[in-house]
Coordinates of C-alpha atoms in Angstrom, one line a residue:
X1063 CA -84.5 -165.7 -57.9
X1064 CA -83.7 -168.6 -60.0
X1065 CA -83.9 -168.8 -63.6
X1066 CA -87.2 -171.1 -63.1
X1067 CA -88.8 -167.7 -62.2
X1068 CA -87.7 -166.3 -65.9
X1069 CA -89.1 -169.4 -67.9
X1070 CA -92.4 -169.5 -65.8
X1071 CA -92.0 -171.6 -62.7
X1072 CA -92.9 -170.3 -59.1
X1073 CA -89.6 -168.5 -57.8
X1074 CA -88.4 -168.2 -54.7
X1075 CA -89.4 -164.4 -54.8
X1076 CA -92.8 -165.7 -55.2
X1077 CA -94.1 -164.4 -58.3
X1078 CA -96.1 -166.8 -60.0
X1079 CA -96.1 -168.6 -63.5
X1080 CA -97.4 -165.7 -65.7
X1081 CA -94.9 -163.4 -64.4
X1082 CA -92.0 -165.7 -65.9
X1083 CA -90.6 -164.4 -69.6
X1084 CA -91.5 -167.7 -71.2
X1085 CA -95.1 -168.0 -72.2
X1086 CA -96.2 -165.6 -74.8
X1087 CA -99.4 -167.4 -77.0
X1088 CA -97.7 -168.2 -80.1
X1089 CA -94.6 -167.1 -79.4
X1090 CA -91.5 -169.1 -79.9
X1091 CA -89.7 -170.2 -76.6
X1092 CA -86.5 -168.2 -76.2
X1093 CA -82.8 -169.9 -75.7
X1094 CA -81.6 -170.8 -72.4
X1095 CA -79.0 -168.6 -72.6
X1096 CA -81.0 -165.4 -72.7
X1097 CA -83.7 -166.5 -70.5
X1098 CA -80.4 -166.8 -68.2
X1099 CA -78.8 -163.8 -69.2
X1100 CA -82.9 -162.1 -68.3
X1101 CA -82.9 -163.6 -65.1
X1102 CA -79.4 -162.6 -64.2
X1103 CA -79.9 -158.6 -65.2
X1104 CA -83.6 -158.9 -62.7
X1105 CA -81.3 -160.3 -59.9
X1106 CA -78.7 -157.5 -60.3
X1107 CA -81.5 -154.7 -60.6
X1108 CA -83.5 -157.1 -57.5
X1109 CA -80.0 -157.2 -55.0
X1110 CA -77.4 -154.8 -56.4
X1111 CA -79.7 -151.9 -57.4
X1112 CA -82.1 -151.9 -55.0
X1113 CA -84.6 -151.4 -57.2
X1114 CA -88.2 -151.4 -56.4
X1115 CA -90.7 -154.8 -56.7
X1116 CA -93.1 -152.8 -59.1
X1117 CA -89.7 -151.8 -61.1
X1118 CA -88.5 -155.4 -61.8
X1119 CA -92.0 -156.7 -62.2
X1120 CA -92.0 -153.6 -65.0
X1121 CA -88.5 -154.7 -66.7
X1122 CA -89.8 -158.5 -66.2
X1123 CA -92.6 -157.9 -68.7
X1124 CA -90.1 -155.6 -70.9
X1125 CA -87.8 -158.4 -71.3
X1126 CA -90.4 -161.7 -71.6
X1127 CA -91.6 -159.4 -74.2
X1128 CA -88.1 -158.6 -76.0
X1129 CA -86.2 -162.1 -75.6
X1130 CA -89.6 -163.8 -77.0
X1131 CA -89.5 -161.3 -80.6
X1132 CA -85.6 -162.3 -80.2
X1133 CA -86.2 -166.5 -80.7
X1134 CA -89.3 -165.5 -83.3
X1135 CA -86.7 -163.9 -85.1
X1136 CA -84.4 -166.7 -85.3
X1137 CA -81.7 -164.8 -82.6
X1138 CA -80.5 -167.4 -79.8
X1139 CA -77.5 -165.0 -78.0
X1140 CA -77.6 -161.7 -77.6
X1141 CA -74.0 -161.6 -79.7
X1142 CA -76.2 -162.1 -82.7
X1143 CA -78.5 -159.2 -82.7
X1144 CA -77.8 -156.1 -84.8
X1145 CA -78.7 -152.8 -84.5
X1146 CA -81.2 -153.8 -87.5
X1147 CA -82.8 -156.3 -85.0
X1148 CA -83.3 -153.6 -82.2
X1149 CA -84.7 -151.1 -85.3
X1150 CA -87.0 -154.0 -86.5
X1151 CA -88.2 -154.8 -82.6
X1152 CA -89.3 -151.0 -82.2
X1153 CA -91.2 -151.0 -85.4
X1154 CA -93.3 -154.1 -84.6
X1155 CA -93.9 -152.8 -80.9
X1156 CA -95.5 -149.9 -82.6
X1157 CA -97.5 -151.7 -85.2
X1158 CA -98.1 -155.3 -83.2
X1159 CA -96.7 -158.3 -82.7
X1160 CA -97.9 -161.7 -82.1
X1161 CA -101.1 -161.1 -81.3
X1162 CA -100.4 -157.8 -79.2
X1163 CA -102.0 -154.5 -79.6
X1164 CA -99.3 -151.9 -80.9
X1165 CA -97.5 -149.8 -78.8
X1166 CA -97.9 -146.2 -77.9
X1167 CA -94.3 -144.3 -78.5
X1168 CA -94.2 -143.9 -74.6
X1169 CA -94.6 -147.8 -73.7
X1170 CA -92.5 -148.6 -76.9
X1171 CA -89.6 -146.4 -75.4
X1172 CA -89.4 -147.9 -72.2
X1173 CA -89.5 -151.5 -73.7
X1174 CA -86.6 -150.5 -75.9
X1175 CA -84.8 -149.1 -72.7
X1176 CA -85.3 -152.3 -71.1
X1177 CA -83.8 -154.1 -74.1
X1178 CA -80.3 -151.8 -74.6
X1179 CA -80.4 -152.3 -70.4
X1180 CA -80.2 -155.8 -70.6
X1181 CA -77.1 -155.2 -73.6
X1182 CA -75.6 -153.0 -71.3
X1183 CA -75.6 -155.6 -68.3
X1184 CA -74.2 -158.6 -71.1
X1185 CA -71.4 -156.0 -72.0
X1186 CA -70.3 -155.1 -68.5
X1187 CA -70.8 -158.8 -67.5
X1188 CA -68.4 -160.0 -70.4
X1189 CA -71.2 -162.0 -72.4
X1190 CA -71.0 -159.7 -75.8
X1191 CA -68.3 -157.4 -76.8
X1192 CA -69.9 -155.0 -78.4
X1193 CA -73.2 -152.9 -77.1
X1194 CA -75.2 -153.0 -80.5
X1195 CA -78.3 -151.4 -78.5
X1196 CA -76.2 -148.5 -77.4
X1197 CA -77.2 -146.3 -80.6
X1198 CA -80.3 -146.8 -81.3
X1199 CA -83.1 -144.4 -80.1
X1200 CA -86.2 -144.2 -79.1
X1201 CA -89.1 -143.1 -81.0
X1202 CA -89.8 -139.3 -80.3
X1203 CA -93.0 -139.3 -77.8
X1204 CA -95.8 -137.1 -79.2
X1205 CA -96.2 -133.8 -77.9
X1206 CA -99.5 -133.4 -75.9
X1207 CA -100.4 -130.0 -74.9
X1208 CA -101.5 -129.3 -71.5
X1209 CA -105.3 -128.7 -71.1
X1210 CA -106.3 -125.2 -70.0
X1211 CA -109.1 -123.1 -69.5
X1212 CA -109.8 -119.9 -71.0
X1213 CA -110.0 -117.0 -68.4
X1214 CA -113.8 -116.6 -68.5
X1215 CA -114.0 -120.1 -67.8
X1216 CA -112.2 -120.4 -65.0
X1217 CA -113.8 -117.0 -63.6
X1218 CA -117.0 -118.6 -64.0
X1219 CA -115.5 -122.0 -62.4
X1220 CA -114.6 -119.8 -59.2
X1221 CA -118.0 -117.8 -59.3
X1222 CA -119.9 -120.8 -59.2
X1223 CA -118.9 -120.9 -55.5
X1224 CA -121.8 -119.8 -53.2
X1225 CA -120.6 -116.6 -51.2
X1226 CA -122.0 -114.3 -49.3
X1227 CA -123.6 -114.4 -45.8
X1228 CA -125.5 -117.8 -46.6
X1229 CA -122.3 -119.6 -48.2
X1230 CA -121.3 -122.3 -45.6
X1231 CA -117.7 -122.9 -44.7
X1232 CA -117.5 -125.6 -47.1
X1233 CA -118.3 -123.1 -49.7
X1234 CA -115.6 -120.5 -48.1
X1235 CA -113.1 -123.1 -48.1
X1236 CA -113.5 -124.4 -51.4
X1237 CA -113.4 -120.9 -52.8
X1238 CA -110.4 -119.9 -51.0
X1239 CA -108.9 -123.5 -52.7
X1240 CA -109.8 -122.5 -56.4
X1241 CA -108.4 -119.3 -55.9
X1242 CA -105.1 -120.5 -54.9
X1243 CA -104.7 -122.9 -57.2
X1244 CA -105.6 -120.2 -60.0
X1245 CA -103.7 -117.7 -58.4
X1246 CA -100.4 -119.1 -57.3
X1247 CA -100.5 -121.8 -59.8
X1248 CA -99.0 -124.6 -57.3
X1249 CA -99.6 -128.2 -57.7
X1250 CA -101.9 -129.3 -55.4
X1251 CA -100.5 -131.3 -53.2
X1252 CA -98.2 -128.2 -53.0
X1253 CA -101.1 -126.1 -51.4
X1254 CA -102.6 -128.9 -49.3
X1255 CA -99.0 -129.1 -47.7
X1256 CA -99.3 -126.1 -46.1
X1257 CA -99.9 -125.0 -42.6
X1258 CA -101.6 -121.9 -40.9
X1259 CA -98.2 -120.4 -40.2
X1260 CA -97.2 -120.3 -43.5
X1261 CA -99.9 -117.4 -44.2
X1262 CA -100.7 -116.3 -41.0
X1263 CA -99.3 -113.0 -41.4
X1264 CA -101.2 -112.6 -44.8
X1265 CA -98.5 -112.5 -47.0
X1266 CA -98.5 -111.1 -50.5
X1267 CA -95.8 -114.2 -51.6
X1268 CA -96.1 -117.5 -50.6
X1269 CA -93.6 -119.8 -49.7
X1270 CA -94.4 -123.3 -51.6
X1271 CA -92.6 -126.3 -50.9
X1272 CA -92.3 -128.1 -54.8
X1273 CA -90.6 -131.5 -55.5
X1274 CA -87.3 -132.8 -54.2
X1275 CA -88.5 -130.4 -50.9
X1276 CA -87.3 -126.9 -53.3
X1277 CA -88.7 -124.2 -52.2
X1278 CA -90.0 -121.3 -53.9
X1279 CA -91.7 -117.8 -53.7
X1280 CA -95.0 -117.3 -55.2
X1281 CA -97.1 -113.8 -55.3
X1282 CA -100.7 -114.3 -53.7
X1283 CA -103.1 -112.1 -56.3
X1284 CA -105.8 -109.9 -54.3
X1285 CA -108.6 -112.5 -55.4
X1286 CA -106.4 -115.3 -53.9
X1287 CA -105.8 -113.0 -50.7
X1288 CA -109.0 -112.2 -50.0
X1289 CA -110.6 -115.7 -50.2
X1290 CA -107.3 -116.6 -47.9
X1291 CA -108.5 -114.4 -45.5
X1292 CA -112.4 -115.0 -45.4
X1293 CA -111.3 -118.9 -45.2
X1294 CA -108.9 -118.3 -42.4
X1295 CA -111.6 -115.7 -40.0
X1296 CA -114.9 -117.6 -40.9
X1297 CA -114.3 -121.0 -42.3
X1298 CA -111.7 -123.2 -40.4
X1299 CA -112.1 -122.2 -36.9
X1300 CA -115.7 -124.1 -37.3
X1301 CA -113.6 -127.1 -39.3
X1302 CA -110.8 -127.1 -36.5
X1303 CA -110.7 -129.6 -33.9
X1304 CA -107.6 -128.4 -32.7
X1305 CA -105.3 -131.2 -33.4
X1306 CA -103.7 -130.4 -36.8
X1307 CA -101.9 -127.7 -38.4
X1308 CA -102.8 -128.2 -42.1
X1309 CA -104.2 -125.1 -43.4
X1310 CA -107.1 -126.7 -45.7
X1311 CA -109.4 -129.0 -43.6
X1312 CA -112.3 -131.5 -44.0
X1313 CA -115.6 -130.8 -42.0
X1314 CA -114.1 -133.2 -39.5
X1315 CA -111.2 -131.4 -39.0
X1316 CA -108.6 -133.4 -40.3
X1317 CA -106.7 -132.7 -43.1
X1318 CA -108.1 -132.0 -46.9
X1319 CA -107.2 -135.1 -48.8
X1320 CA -106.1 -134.8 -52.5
X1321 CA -109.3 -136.7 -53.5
X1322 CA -111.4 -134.5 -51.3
X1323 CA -109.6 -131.5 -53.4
X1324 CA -110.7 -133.0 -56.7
X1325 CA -114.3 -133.4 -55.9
X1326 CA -114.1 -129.9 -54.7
X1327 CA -113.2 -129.1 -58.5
X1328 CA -115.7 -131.5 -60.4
X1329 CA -118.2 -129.7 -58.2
X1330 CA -117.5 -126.1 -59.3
X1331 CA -117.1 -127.5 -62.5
X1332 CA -120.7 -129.2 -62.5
X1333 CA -122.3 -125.8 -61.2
X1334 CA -120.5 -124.0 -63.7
X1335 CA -121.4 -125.8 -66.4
X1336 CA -117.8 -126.4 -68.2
X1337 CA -118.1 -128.4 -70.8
X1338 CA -114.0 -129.4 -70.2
X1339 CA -112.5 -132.3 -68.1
X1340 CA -110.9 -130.4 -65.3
X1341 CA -108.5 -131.7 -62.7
X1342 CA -106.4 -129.7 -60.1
X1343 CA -103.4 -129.2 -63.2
X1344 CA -105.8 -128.1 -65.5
X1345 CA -106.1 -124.2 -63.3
X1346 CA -102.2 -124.5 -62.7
X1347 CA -101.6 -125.0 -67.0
X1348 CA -104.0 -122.1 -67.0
X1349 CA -102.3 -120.0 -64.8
X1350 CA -98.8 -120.2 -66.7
X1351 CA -100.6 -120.1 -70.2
X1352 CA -102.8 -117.3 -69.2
X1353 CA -99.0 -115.9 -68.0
X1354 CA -97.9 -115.9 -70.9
X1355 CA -100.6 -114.6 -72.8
X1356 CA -100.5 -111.8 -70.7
X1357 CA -96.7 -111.0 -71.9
X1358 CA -94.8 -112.9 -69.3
X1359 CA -91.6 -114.1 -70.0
X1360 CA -91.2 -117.9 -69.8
X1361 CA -88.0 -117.7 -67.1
X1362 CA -90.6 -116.2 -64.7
X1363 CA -93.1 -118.6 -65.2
X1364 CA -90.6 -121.4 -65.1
X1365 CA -89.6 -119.8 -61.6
X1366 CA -93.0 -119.5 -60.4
X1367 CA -93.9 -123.0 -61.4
X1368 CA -91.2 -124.4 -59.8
X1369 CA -89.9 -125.9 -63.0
X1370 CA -86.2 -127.1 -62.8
X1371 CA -85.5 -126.7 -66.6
X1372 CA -87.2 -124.6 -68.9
X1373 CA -88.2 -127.0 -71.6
X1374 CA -90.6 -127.8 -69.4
X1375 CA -92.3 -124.8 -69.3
X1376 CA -91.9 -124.3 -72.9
X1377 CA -94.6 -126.3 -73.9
X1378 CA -97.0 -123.9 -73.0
X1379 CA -95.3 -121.3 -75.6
X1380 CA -97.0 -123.7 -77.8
X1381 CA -100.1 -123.6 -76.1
X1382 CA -100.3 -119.8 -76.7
X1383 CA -98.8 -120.2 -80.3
X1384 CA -102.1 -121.9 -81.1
X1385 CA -104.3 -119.2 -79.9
X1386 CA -102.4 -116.7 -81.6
X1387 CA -102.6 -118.6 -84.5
X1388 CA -106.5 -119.2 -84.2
X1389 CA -106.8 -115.7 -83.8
X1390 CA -105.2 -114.7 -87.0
X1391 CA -106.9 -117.0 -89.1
X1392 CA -110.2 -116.1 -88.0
X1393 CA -109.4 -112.1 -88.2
X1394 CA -106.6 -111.9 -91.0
X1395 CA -108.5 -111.5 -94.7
X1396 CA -105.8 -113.3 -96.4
X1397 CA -105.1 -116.0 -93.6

């Protein structure tokens, strides 16, 4: 790419005007020289890197964004920003700036990243001497607590399956999906990975196949079993066209999509009557949180959710920290 392609001209990669860094309404046109330095960090990230279109397009906005509040604050070289600069950027990313809606912490974040990137890439090519960006930190992202459901609801989310001898082998297919999502707590693409050989025998544990291909061992519950079983002997040999493996099916016998799988939920969630937004995460959260609740320690449930560190699981300590302190204040007199 040429350095056209930074101030807004076609490049030879294609992208077109808007995607340049010059041409922010009202904003002050940055210096050659870091419209240069821009293009050159893009180009390295483009060729050297490897890295993705979608990624540079990201960094490209990032850095149109961060070179234009450099020239509106009077800065024409990267050797002349301070760390009070960088500090003074974040602030007006989360309040707005010329014209722009403010910031979440998230988006703010990864715009500052993009800007101690690009310091990083002057230091290393020689253009500053010192890497001003280097200590200054991101705003902390807000904690957002997972959404679960409380066990009655997801009981009655499951029971709103028909069953019996008039429920179709939709209906014992979908049941047999809730259950395992409930009761192994995989993701689901986790689940809808799976073939018939992988519980063919009936296994109490399940071997789940998580991210970076790790594999771990899950315990199948009775409820989850059962459903398992009833799926396996009435519903998919009617679904089976005999040319896939996958254990979940459509009704024309190819394989359960993940959308397919989230219709299945808004379904039961609609014949339940939930009042909740419910996705295929939403039974996993509940499954560790209702874990925990139960007096499970969070190492096992970090093992069973296939969590690589535990922080990650610890935000549901948090989750059951609230309902423990609900409960208290509505049944302690002096809460």
């Amino acid at each position: 790419m040429s350095s056209s392609t930074i101030s807004g001209a076609s490049g030879a990669a294609g992208h077109s005007g808007n995607s340049g860094i010059s041409g922010i309404a009202g904003g002050t046109e940055p210096a050659p020289e870091l419209v240069t330095l821009a293009q050159g960090w893009l180009d390295h990230l483009a060729v050297e890197k490897g890295s993705s279109p979608n990624t540079v397009s990201n960094y490209r906005r990032d850095l149109k964004r961060y070179v234009h509040w450099l020239a509106a604050a009077g800065v024409t070289s990267l050797r002349d920003v301070t760390t009070q600069h960088l500090e003074a950027y974040v602030a007006d990313l989360r309040r707005g700036w010329e014209g722009q809606k403010p910031l979440s912490s998230a988006s703010t974040s990864r715009a500052l990243i993009v800007a101690r990137g690009l310091h990083k890439f002057a230091l290393s090519e020689g253009d500053i001497n010192v890497d001003v960006a280097a200590d200054v930190a991101p705003p902390s992202p807000a904690k957002h607590l997972p959404d679960t459901l409380t066990v009655e609801e997801v009981t009655a989310l499951i029971d709103a399956v028909p069953t019996g001898e008039y429920a179709t082998a939709v209906d014992i297919r979908d049941k047999a999906l809730l259950e395992m999502l409930y009761g192994t707590g995989a993701r689901i693409s986790e689940l809808l990975d799976l073939v018939v050989d992988d519980v063919a025998d009936g296994p109490d544990i399940l071997t789940v196949t998580g991210k970076g291909s790790k594999q771990r061992l899950v315990p199948m519950g009775s409820h989850a079993r059962k459903a398992l079983e009833d799926y396996l002997v009435r519903s998919r040999p009617q679904m089976s066209r005999g040319k896939t493996h996958a254990l979940f099916l459509n009704t024309l016998g190819k394989p359960l999509s993940r959308q397919s799988a989230w219709a299945v939920i808004q379904q039961a969630v609609e014949r339940a009557k939930v009042g909740k937004k419910v996705s295929p995460h939403t039974l996993r959260h509940s499954f560790a949180t209702h874990l925990l609740q139960g007096g499970a320690d969070v190492r096992t449930v970090q093992e069973l959710l296939g969590h690589s560190s535990v922080t990650t699981t610890q935000i549901y300590t948090h989750v059951t920290a609230d309902s423990l302190r609900e409960v208290w204040r509505v049944a302690h007199p002096r809460a």
